[in-house]
PDB file of C-alpha atoms and ligand atoms in Angstrom:
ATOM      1  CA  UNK D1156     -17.092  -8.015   7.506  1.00 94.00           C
ATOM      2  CA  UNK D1157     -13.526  -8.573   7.080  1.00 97.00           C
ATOM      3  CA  UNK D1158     -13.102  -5.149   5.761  1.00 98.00           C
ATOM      4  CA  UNK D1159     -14.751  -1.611   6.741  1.00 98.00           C
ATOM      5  CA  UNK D1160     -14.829   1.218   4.556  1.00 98.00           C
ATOM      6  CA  UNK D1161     -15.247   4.667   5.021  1.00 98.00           C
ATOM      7  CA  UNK D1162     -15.202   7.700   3.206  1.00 98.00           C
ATOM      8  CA  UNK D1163     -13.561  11.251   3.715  1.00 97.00           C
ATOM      9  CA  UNK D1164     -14.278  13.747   0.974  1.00 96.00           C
ATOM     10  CA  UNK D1165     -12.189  11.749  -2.150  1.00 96.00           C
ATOM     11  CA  UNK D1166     -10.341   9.152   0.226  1.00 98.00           C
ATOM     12  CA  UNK D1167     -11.243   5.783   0.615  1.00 98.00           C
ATOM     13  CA  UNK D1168     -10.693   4.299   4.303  1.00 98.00           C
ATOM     14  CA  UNK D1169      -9.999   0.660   3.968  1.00 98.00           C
ATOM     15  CA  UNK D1170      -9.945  -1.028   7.896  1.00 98.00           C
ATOM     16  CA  UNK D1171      -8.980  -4.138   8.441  1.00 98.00           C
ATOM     17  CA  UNK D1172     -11.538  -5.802  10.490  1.00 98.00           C
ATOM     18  CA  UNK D1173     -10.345  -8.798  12.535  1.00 98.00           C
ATOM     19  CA  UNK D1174      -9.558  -7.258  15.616  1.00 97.00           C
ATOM     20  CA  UNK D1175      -9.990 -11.208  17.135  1.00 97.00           C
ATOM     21  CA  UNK D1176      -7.007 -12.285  15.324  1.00 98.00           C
ATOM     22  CA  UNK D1177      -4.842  -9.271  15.079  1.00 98.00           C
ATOM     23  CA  UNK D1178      -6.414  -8.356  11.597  1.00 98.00           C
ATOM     24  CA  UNK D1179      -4.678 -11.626   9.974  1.00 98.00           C
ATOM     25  CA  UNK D1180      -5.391 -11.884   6.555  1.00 98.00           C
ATOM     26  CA  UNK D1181      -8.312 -14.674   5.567  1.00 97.00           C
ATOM     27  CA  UNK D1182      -9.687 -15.818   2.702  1.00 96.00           C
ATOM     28  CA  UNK D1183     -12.856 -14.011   3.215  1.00 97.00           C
ATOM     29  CA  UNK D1184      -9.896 -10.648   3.907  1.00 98.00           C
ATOM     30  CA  UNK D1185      -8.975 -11.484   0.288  1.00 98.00           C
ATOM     31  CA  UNK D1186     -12.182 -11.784  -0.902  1.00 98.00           C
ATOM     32  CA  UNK D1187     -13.577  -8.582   0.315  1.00 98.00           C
ATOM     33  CA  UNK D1188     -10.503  -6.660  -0.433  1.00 98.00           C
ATOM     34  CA  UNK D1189     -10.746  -7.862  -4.118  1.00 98.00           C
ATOM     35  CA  UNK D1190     -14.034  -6.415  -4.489  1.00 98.00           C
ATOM     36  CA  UNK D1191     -13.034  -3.554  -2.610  1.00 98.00           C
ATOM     37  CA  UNK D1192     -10.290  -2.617  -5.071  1.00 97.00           C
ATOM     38  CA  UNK D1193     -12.449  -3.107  -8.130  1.00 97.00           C
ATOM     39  CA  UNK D1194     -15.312  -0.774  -7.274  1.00 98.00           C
ATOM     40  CA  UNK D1195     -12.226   2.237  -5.877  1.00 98.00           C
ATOM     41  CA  UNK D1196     -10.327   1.836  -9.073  1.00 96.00           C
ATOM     42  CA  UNK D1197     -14.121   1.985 -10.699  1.00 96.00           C
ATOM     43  CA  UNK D1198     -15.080   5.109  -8.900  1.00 97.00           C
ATOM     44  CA  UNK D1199     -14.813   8.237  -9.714  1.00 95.00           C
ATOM     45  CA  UNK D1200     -15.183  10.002  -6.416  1.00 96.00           C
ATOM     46  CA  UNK D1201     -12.048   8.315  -4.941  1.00 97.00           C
ATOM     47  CA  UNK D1202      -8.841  10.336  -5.356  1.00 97.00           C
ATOM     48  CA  UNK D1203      -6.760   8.001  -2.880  1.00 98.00           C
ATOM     49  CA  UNK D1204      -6.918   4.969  -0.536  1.00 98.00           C
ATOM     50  CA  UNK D1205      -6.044   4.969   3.260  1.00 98.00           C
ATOM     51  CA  UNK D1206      -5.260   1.550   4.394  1.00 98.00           C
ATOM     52  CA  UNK D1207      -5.565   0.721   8.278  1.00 98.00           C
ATOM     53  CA  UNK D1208      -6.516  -1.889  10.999  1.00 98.00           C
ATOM     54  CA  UNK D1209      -9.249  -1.857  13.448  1.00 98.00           C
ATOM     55  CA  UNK D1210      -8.082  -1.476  17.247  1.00 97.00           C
ATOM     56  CA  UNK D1211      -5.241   0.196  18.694  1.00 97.00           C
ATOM     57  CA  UNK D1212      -2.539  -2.863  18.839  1.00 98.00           C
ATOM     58  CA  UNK D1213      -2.626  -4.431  15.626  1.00 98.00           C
ATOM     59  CA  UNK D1214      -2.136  -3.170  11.993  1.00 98.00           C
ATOM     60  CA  UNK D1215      -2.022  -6.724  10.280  1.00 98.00           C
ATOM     61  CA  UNK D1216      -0.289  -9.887  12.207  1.00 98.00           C
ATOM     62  CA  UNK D1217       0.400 -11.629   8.698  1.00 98.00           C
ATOM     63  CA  UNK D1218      -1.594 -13.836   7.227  1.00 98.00           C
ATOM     64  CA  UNK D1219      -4.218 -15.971   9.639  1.00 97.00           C
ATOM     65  CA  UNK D1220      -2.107 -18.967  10.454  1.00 98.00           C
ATOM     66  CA  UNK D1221      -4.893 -20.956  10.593  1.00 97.00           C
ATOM     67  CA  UNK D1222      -4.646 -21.475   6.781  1.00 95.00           C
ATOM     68  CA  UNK D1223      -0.978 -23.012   6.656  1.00 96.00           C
ATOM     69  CA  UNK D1224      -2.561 -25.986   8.081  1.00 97.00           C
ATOM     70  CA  UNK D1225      -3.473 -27.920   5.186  1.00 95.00           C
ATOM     71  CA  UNK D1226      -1.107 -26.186   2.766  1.00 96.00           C
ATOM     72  CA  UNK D1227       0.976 -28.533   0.233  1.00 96.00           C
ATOM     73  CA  UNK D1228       3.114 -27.432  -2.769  1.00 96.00           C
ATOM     74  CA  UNK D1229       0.487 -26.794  -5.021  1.00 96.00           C
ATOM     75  CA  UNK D1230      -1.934 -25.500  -3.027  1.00 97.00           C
ATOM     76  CA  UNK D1231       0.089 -22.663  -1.577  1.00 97.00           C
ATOM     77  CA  UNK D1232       1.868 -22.008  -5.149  1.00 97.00           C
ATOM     78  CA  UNK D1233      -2.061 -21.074  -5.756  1.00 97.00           C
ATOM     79  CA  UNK D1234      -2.653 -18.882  -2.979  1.00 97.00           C
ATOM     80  CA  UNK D1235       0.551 -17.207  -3.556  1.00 98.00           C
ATOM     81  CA  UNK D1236      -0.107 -16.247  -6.835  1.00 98.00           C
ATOM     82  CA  UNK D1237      -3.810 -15.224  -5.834  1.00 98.00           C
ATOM     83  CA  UNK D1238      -2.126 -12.958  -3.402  1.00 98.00           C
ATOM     84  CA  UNK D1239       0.219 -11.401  -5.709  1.00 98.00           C
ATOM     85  CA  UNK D1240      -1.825 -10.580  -7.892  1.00 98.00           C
ATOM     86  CA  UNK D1241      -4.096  -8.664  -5.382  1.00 98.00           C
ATOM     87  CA  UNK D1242      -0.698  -6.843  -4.399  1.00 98.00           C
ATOM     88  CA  UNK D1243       0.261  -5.775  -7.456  1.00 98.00           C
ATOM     89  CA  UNK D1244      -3.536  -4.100  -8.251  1.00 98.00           C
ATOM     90  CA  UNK D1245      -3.035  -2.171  -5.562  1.00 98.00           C
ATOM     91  CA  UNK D1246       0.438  -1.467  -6.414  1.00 98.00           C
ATOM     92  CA  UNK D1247      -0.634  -0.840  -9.967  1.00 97.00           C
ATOM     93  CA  UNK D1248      -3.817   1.085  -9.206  1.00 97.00           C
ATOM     94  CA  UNK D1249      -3.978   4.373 -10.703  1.00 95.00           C
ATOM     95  CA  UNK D1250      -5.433   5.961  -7.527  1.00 97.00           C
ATOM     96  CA  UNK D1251      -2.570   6.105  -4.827  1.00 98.00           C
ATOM     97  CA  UNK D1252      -2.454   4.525  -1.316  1.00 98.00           C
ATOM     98  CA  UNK D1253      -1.319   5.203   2.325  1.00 98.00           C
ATOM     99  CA  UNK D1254      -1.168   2.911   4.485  1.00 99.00           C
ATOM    100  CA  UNK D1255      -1.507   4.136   8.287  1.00 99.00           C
ATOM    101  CA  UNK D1256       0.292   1.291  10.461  1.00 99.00           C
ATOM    102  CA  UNK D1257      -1.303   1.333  14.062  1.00 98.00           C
ATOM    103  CA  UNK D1258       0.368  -1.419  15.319  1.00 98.00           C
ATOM    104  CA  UNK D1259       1.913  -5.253  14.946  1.00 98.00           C
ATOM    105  CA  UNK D1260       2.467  -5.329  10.778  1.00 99.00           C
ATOM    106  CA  UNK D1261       3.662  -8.909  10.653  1.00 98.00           C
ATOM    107  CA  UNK D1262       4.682 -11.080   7.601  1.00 98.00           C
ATOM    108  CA  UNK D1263       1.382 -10.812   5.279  1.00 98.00           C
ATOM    109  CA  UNK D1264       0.704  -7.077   6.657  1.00 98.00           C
ATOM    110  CA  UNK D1265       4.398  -6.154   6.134  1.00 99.00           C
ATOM    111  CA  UNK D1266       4.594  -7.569   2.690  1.00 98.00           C
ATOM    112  CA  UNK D1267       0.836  -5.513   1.987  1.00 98.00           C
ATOM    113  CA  UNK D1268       1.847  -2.289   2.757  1.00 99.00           C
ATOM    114  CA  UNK D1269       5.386  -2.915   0.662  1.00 98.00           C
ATOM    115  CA  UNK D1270       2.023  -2.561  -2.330  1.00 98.00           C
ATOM    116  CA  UNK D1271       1.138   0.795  -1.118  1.00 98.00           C
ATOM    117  CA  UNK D1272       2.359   3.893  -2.164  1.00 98.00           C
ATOM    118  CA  UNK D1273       3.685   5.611   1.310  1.00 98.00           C
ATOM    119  CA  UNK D1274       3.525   3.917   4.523  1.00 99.00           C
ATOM    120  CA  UNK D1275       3.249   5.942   7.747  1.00 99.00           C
ATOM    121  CA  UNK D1276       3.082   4.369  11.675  1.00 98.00           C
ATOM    122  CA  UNK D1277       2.096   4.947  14.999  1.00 98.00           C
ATOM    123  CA  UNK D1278       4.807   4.836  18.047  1.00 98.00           C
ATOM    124  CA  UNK D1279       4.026   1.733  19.418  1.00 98.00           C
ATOM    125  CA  UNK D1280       3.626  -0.347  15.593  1.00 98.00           C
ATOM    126  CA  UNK D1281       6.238  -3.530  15.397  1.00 98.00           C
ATOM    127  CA  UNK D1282       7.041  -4.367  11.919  1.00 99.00           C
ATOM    128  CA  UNK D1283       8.380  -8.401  11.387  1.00 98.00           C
ATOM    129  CA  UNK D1284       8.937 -10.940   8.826  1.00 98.00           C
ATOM    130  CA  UNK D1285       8.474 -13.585  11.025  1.00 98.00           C
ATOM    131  CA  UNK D1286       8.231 -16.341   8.214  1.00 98.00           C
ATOM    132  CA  UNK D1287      11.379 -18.500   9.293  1.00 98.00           C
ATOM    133  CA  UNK D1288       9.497 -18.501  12.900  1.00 98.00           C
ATOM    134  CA  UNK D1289       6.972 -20.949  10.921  1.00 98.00           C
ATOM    135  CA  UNK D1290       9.378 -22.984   8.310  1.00 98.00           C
ATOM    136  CA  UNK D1291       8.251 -20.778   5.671  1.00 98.00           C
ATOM    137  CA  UNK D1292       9.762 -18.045   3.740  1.00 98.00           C
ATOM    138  CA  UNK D1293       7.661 -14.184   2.895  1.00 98.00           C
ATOM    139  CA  UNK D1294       5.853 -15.646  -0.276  1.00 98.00           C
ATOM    140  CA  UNK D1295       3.883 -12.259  -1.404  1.00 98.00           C
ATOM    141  CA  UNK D1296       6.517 -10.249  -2.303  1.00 98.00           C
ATOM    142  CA  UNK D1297       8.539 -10.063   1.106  1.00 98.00           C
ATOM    143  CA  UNK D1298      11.888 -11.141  -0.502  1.00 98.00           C
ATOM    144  CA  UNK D1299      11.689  -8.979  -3.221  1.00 98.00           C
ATOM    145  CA  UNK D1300       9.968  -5.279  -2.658  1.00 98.00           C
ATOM    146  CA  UNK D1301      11.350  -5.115   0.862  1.00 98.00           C
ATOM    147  CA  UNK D1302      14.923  -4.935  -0.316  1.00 98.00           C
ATOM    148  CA  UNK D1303      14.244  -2.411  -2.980  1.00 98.00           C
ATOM    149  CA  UNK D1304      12.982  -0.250  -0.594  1.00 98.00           C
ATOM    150  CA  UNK D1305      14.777  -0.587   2.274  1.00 98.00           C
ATOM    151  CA  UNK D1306      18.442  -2.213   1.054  1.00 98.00           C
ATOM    152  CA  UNK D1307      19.688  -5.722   1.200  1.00 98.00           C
ATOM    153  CA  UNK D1308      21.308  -5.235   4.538  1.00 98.00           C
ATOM    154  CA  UNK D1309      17.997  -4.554   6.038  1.00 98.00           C
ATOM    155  CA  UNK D1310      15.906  -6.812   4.470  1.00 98.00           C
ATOM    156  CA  UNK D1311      18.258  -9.898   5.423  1.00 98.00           C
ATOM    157  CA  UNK D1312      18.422  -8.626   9.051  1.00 98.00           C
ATOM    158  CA  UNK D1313      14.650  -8.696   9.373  1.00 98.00           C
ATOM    159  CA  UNK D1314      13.797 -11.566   6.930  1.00 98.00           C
ATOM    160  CA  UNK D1315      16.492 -14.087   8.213  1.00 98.00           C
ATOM    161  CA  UNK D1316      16.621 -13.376  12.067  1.00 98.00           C
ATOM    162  CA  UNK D1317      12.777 -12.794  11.643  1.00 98.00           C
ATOM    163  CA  UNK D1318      12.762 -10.211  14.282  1.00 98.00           C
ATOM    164  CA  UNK D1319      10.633  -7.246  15.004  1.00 98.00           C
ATOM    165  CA  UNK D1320      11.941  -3.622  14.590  1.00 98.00           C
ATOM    166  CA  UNK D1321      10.049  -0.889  16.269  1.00 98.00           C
ATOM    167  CA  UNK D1322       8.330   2.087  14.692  1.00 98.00           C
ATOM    168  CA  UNK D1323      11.574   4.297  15.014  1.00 98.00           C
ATOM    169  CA  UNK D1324      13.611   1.795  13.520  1.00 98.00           C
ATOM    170  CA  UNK D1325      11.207   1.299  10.260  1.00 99.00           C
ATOM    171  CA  UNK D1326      11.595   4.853  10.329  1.00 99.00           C
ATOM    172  CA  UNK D1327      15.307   5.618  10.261  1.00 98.00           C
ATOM    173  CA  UNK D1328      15.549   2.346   7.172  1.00 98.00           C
ATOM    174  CA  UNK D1329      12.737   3.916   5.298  1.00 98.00           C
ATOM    175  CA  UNK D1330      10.365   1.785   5.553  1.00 98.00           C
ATOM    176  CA  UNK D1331       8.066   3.957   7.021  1.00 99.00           C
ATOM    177  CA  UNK D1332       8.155   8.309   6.201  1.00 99.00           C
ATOM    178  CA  UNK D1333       6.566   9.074   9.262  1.00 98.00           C
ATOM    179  CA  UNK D1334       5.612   8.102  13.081  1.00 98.00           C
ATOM    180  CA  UNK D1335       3.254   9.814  15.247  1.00 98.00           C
ATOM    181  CA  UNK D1336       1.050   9.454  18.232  1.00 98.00           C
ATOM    182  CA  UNK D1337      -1.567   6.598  17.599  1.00 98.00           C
ATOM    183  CA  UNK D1338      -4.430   9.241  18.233  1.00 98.00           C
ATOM    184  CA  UNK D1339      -2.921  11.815  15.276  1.00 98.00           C
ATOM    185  CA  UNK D1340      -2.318   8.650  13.021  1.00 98.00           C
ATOM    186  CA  UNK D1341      -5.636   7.913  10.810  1.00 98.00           C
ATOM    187  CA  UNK D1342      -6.209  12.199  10.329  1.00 98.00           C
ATOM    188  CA  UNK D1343      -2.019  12.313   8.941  1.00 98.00           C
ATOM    189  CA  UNK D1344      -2.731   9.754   7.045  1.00 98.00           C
ATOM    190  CA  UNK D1345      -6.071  10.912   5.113  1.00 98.00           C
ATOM    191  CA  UNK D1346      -4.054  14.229   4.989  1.00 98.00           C
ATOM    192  CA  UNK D1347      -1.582  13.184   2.894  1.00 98.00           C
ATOM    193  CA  UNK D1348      -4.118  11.035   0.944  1.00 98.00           C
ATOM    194  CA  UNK D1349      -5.927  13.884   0.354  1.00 98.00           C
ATOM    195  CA  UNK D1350      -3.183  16.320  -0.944  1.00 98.00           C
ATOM    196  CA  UNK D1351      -2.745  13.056  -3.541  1.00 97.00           C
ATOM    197  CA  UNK D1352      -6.120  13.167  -4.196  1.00 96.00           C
ATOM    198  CA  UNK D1353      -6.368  17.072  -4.730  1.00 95.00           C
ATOM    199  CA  UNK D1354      -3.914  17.294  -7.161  1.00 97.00           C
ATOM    200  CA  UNK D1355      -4.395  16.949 -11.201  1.00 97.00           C
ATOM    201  CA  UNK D1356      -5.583  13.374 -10.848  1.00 97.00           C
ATOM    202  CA  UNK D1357      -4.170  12.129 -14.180  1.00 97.00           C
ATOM    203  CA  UNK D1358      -0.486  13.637 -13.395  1.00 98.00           C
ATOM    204  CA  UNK D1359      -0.427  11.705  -9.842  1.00 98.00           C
ATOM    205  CA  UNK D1360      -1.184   8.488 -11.392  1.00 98.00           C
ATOM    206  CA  UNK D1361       1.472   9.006 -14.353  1.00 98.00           C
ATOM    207  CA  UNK D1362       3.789   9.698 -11.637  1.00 98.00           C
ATOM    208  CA  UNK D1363       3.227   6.612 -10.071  1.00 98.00           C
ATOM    209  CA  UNK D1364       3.130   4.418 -13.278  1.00 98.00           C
ATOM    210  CA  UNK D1365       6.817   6.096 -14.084  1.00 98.00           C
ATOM    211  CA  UNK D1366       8.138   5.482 -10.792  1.00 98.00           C
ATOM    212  CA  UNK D1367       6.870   1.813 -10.386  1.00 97.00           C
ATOM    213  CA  UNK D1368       7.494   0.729 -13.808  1.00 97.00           C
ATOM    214  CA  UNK D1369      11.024   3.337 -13.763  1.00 97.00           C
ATOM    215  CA  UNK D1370      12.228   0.859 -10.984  1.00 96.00           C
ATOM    216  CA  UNK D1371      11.483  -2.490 -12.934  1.00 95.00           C
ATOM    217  CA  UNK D1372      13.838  -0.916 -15.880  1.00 97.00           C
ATOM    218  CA  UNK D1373      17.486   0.096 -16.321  1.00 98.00           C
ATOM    219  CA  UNK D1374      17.830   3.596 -15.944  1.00 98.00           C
ATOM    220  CA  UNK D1375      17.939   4.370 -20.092  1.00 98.00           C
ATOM    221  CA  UNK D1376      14.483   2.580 -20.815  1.00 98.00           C
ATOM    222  CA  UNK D1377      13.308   4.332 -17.167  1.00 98.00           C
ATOM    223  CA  UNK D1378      13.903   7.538 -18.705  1.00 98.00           C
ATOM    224  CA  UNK D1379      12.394   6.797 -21.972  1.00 98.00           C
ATOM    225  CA  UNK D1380       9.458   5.633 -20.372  1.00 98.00           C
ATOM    226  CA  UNK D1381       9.606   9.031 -18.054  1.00 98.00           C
ATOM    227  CA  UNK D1382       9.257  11.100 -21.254  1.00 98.00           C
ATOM    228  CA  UNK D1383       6.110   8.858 -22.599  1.00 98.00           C
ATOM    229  CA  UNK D1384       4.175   9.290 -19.246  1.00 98.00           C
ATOM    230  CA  UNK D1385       5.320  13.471 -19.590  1.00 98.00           C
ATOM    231  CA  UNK D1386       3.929  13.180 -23.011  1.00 98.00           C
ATOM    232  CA  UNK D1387       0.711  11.483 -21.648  1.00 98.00           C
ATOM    233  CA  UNK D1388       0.180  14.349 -19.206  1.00 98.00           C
ATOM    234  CA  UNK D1389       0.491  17.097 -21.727  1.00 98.00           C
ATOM    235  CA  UNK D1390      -2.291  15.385 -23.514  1.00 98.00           C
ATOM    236  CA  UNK D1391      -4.343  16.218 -20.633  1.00 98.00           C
ATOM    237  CA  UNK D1392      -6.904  18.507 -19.574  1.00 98.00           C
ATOM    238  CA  UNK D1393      -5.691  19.420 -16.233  1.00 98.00           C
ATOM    239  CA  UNK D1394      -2.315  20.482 -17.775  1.00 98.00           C
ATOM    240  CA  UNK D1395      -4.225  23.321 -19.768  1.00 98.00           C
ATOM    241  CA  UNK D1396      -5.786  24.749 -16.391  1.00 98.00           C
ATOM    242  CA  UNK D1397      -2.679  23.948 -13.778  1.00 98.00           C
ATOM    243  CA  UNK D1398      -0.661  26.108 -16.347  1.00 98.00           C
ATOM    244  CA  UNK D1399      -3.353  28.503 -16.822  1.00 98.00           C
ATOM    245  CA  UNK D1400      -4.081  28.976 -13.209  1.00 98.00           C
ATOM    246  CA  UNK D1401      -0.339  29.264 -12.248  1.00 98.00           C
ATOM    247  CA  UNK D1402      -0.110  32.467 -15.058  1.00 98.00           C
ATOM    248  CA  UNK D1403      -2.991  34.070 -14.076  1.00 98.00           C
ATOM    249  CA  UNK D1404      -1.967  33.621 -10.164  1.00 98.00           C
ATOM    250  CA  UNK D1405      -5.107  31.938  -9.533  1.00 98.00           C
ATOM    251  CA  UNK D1406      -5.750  27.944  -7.583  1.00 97.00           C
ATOM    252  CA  UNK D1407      -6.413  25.602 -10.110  1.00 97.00           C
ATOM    253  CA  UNK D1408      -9.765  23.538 -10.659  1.00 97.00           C
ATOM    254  CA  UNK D1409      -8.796  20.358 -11.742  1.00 97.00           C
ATOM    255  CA  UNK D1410     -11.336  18.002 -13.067  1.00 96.00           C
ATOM    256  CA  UNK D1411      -9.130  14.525 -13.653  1.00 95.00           C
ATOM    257  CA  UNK D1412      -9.628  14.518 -16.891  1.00 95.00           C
TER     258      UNK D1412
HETATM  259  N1  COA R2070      -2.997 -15.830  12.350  1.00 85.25           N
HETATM  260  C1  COA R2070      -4.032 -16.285  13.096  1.00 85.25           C
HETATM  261  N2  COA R2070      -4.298 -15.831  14.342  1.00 85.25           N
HETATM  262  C2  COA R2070      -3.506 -14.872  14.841  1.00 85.25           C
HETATM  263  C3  COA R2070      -2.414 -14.345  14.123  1.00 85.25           C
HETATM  264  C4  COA R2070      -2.178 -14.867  12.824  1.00 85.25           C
HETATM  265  N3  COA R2070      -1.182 -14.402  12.063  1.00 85.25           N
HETATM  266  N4  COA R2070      -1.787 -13.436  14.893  1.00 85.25           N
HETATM  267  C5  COA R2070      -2.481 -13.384  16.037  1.00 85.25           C
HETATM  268  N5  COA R2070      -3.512 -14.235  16.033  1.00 85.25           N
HETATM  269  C6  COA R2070      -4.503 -14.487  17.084  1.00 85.25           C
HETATM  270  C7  COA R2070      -3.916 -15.287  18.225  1.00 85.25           C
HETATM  271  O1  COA R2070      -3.933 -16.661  17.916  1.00 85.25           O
HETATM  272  C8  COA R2070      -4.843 -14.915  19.346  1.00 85.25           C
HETATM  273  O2  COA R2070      -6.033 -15.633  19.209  1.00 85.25           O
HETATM  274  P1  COA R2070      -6.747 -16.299  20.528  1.00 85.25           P
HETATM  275  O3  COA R2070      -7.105 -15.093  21.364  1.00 85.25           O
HETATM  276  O4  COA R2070      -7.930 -16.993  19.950  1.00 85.25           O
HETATM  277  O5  COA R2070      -5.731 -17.166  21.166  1.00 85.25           O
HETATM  278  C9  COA R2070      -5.165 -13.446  19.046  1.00 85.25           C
HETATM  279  O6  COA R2070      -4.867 -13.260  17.676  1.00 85.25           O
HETATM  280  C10 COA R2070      -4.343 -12.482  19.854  1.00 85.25           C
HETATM  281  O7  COA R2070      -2.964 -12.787  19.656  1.00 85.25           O
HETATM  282  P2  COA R2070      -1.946 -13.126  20.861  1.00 85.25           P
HETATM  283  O8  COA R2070      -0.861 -13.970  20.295  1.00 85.25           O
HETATM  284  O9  COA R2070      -2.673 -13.646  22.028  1.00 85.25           O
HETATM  285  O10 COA R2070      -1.404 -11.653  21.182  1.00 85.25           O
HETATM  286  P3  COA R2070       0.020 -11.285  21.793  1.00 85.25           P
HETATM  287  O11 COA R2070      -0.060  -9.846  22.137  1.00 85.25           O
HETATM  288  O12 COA R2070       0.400 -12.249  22.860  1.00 85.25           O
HETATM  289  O13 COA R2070       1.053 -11.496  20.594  1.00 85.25           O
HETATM  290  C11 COA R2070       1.842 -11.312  18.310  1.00 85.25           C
HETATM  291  C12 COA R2070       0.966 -10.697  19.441  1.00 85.25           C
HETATM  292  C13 COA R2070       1.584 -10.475  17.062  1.00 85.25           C
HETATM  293  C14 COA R2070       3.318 -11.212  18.707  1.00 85.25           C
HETATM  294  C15 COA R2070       1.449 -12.782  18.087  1.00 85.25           C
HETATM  295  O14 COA R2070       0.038 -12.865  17.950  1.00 85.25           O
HETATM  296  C16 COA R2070       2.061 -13.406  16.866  1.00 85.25           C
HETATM  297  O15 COA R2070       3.230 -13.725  16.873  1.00 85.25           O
HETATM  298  N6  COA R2070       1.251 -13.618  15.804  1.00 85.25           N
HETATM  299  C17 COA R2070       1.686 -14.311  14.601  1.00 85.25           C
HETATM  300  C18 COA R2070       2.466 -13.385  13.733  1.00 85.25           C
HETATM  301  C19 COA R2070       3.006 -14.106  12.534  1.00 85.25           C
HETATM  302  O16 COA R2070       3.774 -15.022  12.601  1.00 85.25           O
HETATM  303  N7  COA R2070       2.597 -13.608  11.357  1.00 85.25           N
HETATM  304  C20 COA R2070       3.139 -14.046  10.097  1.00 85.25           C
HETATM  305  C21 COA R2070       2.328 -15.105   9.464  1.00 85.25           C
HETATM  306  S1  COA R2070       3.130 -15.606   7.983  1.00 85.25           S
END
């Protein structure tokens, strides 16, 4: 198994499970996390999705090397695209993600977690595009989400010198929101899945869909599509009892509906 899963009350651990090659990213990774994201967005237990890797050193080392091999123009315009599209589920995926970095995040593993919603790490992660260490370039999404979140300046530094920048680094660029002590790492992180996943389901994933789709937009057609997703939420029945509850001073019991 490429992948383990695991569940906490309405979060969805999701380990990667190669501790042999630093968690590198297979086919058969792809494969299983394809699946995995179909039956999570399918189910209606899950309220969020922790990402990690198995072991202590290693997050995800990129993609497994292994498969560059035999790689020619069309063949790795193919798995590219394959891999994007995985991405940008995850990215798109109503339920949202945090991905718990516990160590090396190289290339592939970088460009994964750029998917996810927030990204936290422990002290001793590395984060790396190491791309031009290989004669390639980041080719799932490495050129273009890291810039948006961290800034140009940043992203050329790490994609062009292909460098590693420790945990403290990541987390002065914002790349990550939060380091911690490896051992306190997995608990933070299905913490702050599961305040996502306690809140009015619906309203979380509205959120999301106006920030992602917000920052794909100029800022008029961002706001316009703001109000829609507002509209969306008052259409909901979670609205009726957060406002309820909040008037008559109670906690609310919201159902996701
Ligand atoms: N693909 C395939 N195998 C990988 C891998 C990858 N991306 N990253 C690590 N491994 C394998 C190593 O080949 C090694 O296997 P072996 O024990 O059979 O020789 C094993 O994982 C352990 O890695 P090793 O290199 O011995 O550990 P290290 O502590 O000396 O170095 C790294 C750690 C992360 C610095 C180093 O493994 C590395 O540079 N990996 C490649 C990172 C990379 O370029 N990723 C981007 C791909 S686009």
């Amino acid at each position: 198994m490429a992948l383990l899963r695991e569940r906490r009350d309405a979060v969805e651990i999701v380990t990667f499970n190669r501790p042999e090659a630093l968690n590198a990213l297979n086919r058969q990774t792809f494969d299983e996390l394809e699946a995995a994201i179909d039956e999570i967005e399918r189910d209606e237990a899950v309220g969020a999705i922790v990402f990690t890797g198995a072991g202590t050193k290693s997050f995800v080392a990129g993609a497994d090397i292994n498969q560059f091999v035999d790689l020619d123009m069309w063949t790795s315009g193919a798995f590219a695209e394959r891999t994007l599209r995985i991405f940008r589920r995850i990215e798109e995926c109503l339920k949202p993600s945090v991905v718990a970095v516990n160590g090396f995040c190289l290339g592939g593993g970088v460009e994964f977690s750029l998917s996810c919603d927030i990204r936290i790490a422990s002290e001793n992660a590395r984060f790396g595009q190491p791309e031009v260490n290989l004669g390639i370039i980041p080719g799932w999404g490495g050129t273009q989400r890291l810039q948006r979140l961290v800034g140009p300046g940043w992203a050329r530094q790490i994609i062009l010198t292909g460098d590693m920048i420790d945990a403290q680094t990541a987390l002065r660029i914002g790349l990550v929101n939060e380091v911690m002590p490896q051992a306190n790492l997995l608990d933070r992180a299905v913490q702050i899945a599961q305040r996502m996943g306690g809140r009015a389901r619906r309203a979380v994933a509205l959120s999301k869909q106006a920030i992602l789709r917000g920052a794909e937009m100029p800022l008029p057609e961002g706001l316009k599509y703001e109000t829609a997703m507002w509209q969306l939420a008052f259409e909901t029945e979670d609205r009726k009892e957060g406002v309820a509850a909040f008037l008559e001073k109670r906690d609310p019991n919201f159902k996701g509906k």
